Every structure is written in structure tokens, then in C-alpha cells.
XYZ file of N, CA, C and O in Angstrom:
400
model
N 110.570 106.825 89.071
C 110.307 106.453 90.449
C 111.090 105.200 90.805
O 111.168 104.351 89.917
N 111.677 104.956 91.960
C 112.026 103.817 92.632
C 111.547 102.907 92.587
O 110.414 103.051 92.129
N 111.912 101.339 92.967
C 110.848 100.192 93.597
C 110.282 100.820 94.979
O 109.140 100.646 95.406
N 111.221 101.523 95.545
C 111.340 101.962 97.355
C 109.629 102.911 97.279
O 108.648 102.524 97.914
N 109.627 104.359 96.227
C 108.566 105.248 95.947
C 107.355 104.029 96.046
O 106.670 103.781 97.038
N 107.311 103.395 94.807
C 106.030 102.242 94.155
C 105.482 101.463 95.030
O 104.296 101.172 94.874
N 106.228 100.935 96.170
C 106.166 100.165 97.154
C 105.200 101.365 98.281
O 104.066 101.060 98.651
N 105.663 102.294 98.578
C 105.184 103.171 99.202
C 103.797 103.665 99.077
O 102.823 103.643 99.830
N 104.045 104.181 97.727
C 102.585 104.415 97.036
C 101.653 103.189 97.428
O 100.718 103.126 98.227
N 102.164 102.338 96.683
C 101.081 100.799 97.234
C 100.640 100.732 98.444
O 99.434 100.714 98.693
N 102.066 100.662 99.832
C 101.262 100.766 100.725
C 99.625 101.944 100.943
O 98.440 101.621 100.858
N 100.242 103.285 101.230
C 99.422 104.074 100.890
C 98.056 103.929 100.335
O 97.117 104.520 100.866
N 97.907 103.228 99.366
C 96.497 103.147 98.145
C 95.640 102.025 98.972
O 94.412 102.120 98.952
N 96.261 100.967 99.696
C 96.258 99.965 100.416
C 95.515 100.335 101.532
O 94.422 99.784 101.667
N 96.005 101.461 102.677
C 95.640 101.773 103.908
C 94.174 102.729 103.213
O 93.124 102.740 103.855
N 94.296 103.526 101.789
C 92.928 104.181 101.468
C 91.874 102.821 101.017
O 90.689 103.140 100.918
N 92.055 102.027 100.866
C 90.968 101.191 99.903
C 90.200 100.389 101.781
O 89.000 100.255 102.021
N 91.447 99.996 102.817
C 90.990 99.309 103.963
C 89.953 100.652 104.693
O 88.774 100.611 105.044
N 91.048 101.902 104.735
C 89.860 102.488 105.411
C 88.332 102.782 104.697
O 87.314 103.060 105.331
N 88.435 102.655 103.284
C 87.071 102.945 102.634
C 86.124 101.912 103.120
O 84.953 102.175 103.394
N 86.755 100.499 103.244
C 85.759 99.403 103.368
C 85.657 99.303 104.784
O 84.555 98.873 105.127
N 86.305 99.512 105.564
C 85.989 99.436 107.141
C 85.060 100.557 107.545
O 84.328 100.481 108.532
N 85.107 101.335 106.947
C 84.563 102.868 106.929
C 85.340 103.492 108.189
O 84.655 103.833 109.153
N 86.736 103.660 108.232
C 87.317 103.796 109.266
C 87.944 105.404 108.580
O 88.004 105.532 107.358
N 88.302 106.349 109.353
C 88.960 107.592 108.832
C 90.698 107.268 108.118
O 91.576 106.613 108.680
N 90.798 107.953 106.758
C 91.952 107.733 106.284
C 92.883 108.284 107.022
O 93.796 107.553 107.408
N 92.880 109.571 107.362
C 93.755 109.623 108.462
C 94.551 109.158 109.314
O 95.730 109.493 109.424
N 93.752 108.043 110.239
C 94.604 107.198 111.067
C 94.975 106.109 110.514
O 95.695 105.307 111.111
N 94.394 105.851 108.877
C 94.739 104.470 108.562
C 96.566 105.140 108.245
O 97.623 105.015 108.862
N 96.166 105.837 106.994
C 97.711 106.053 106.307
C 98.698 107.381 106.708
O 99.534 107.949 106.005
N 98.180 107.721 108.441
C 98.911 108.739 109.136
C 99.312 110.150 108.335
O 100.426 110.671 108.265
N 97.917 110.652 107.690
C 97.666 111.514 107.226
C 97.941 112.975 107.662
O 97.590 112.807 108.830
N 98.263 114.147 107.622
C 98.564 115.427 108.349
C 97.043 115.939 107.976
O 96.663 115.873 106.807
N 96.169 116.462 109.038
C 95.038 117.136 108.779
C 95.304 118.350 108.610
O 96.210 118.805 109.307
N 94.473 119.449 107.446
C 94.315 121.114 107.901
C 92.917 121.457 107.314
O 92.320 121.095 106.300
N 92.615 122.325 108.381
C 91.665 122.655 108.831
C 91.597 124.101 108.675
O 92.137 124.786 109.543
N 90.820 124.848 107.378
C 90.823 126.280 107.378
C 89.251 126.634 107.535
O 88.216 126.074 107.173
N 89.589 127.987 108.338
C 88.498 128.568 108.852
C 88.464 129.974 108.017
O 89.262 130.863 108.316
N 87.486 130.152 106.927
C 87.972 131.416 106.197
C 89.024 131.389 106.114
O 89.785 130.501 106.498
N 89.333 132.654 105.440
C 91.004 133.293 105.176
C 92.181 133.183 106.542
O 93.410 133.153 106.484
N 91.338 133.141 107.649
C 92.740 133.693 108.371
C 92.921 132.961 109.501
O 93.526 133.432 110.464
N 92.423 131.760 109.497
C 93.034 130.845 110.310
C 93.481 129.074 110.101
O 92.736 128.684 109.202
N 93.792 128.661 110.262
C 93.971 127.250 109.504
C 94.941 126.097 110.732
O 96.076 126.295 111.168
N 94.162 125.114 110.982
C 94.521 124.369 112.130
C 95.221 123.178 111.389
O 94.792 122.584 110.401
N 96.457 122.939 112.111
C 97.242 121.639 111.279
C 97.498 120.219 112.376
O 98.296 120.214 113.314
N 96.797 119.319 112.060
C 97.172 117.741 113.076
C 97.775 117.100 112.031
O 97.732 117.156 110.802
N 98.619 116.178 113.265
C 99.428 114.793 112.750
C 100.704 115.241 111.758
O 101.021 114.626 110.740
N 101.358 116.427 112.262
C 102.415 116.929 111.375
C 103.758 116.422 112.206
O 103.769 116.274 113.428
N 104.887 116.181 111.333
C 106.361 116.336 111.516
C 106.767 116.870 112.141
O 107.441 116.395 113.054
N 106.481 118.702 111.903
C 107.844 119.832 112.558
C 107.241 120.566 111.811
O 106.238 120.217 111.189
N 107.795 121.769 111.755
C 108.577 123.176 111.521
C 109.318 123.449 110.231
O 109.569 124.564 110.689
N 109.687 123.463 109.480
C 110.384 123.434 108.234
C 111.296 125.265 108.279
O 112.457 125.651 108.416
N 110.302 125.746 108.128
C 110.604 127.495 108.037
C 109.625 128.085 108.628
O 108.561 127.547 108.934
N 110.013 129.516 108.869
C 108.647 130.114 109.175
C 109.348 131.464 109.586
O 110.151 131.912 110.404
N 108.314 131.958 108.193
C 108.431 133.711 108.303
C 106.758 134.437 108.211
O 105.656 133.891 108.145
N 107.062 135.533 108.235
C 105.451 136.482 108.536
C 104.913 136.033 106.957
O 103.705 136.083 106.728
N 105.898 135.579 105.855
C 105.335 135.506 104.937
C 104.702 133.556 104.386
O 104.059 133.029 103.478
N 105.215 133.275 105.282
C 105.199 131.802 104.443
C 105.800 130.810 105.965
O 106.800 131.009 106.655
N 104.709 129.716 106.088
C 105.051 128.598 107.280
C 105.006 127.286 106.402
O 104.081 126.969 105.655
N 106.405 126.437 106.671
C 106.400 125.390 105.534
C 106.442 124.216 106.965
O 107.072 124.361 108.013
N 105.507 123.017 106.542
C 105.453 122.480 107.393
C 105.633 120.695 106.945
O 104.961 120.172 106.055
N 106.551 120.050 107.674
C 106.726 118.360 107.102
C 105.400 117.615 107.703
O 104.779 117.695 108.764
N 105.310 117.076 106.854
C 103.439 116.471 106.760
C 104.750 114.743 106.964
O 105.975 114.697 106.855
N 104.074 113.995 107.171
C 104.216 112.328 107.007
C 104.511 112.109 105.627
O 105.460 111.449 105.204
N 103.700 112.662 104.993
C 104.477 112.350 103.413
C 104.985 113.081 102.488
O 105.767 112.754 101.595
N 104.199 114.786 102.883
C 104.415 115.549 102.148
C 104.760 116.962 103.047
O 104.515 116.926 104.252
N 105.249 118.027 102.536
C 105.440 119.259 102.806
C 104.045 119.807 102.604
O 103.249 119.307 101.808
N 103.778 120.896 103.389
C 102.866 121.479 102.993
C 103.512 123.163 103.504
O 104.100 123.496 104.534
N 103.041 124.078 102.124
C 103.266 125.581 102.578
C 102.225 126.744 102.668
O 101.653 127.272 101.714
N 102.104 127.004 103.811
C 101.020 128.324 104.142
C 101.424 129.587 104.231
O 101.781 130.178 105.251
N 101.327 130.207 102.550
C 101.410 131.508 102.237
C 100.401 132.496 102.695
O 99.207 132.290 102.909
N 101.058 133.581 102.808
C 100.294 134.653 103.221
C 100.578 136.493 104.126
O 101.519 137.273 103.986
N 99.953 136.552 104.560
C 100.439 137.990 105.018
C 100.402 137.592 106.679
O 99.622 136.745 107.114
N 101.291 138.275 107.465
C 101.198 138.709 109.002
C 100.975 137.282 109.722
O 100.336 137.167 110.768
N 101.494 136.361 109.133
C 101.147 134.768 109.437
C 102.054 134.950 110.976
O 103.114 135.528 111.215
N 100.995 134.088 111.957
C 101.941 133.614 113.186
C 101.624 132.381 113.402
O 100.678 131.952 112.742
N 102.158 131.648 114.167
C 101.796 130.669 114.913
C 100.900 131.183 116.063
O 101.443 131.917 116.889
N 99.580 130.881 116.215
C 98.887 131.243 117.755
C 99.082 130.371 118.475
O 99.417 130.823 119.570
N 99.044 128.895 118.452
C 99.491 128.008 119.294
C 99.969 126.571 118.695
O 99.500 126.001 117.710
N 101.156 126.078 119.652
C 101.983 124.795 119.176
C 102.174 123.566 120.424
O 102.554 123.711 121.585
N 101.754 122.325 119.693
C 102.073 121.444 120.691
C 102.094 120.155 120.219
O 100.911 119.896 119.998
N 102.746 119.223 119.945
C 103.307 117.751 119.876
C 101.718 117.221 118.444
O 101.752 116.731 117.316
N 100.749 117.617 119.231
C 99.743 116.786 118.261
C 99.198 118.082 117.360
O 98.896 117.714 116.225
N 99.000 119.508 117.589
C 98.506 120.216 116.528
C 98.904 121.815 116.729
O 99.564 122.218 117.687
N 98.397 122.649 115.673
C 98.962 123.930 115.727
C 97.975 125.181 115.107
O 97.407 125.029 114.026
N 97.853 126.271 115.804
C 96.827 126.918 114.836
C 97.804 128.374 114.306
O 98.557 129.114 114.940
N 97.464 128.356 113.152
C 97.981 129.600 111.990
C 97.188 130.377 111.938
O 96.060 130.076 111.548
N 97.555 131.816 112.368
C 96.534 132.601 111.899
C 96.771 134.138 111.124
O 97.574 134.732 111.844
N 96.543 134.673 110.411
C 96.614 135.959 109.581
C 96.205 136.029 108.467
O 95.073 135.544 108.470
N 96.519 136.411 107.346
C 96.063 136.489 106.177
C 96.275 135.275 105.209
O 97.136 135.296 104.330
N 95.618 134.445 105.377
C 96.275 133.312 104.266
C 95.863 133.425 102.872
O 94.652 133.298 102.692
N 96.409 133.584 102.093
C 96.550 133.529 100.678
C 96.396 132.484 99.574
O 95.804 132.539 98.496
N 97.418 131.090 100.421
C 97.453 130.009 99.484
C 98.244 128.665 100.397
O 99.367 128.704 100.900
N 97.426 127.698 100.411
C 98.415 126.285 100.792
C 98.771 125.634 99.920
O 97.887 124.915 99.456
N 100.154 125.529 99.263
C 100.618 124.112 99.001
C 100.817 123.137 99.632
O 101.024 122.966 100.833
N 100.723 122.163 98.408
C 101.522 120.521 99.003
C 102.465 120.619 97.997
O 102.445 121.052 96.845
N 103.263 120.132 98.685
C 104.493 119.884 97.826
C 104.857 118.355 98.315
O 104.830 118.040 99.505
N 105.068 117.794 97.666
C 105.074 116.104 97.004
C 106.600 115.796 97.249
O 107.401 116.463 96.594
N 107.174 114.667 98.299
C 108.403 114.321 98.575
C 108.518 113.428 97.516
O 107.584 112.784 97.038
N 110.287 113.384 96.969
C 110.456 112.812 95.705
C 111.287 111.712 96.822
O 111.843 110.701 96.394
């Protein structure tokens, strides 16, 4: 890892330990990407990047820190807009995938 990564991380661990003691949501402390699954076949995403890819099989999406990928069958976007987005079809599996 970098000094640049370590530094990062720190911040990060930093904004979780303030929001624990303020009792404030981590989310807005360390600009967290929320998702939100409802059963199998729908799954709501806030505080994301963009778009990465997106096929019927797989929607890869840039989180603030991390990627995240929503596998599955007959996947669409039902709706998109600046602050959130809802996925819906067969979901299978979310990764995170971890920016180096």
C-alpha cells in the first residue's frame, strides 16, 4: 500500500469512530454509497459515482470508494437520477470490489 492508500484509510476509520461517537450516520460522515435490497429482485443504490457497465447480466457501479457489481438475470435499471437508482430483476449476487 501507499502513504497516499494509509492516509486514506485513516481518514476513513476517522470519519467511522466521529460518526460512532456523535451518533451521527456513517454515511454522510465518510460519503458512503448506500444499497438497499428488497428480496431477490430489487435493490436501491444512493450516493453513487456513475455507471461503470451495464448489461441484462451484470450492472457495475463506482461507489466513492469502491466498485460495486450487481449480478444477475433480466437486470434493468427502473429508475435513474443524480442522487439514486433502483435495479430490478433477478439478482443473484453483489460485489464490492475494493479500489487499489
Amino acid at each position: 500500500m501507499t502513504k497516499r492508500d494509509l492516509l486514506k484509510q485513516d481518514l476513513i476509520s476517522a470519519g467511522e469512530r466521529f460518526a460512532d461517537t456523535f451518533s451521527m450516520p456513517k454515511d454522510m460522515v465518510v460519503n458512503a454509497t448506500l444499497l438497499h435490497m428488497v428480496g431477490e429482485s430489487d435493490i436501491f443504490v444512493e450516493n453513487f459515482k456513475g455507471i461503470i457497465s451495464y448489461t441484462c447480466n451484470e450492472i457495475l457501479i463506482k461507489g466513492n470508494h469502491t466498485k460495486f457489481c450487481v449480478c444477475g438475470e433480466c437486470l434493468v435499471i427502473a429508475y435513474y437520477s443524480n442522487e439514486d437508482m433502483k435495479i430490478s430483476g433477478h439478482i443473484k449476487e453483489v460485489k464490492v470490489i475494493r479500489e487499489a
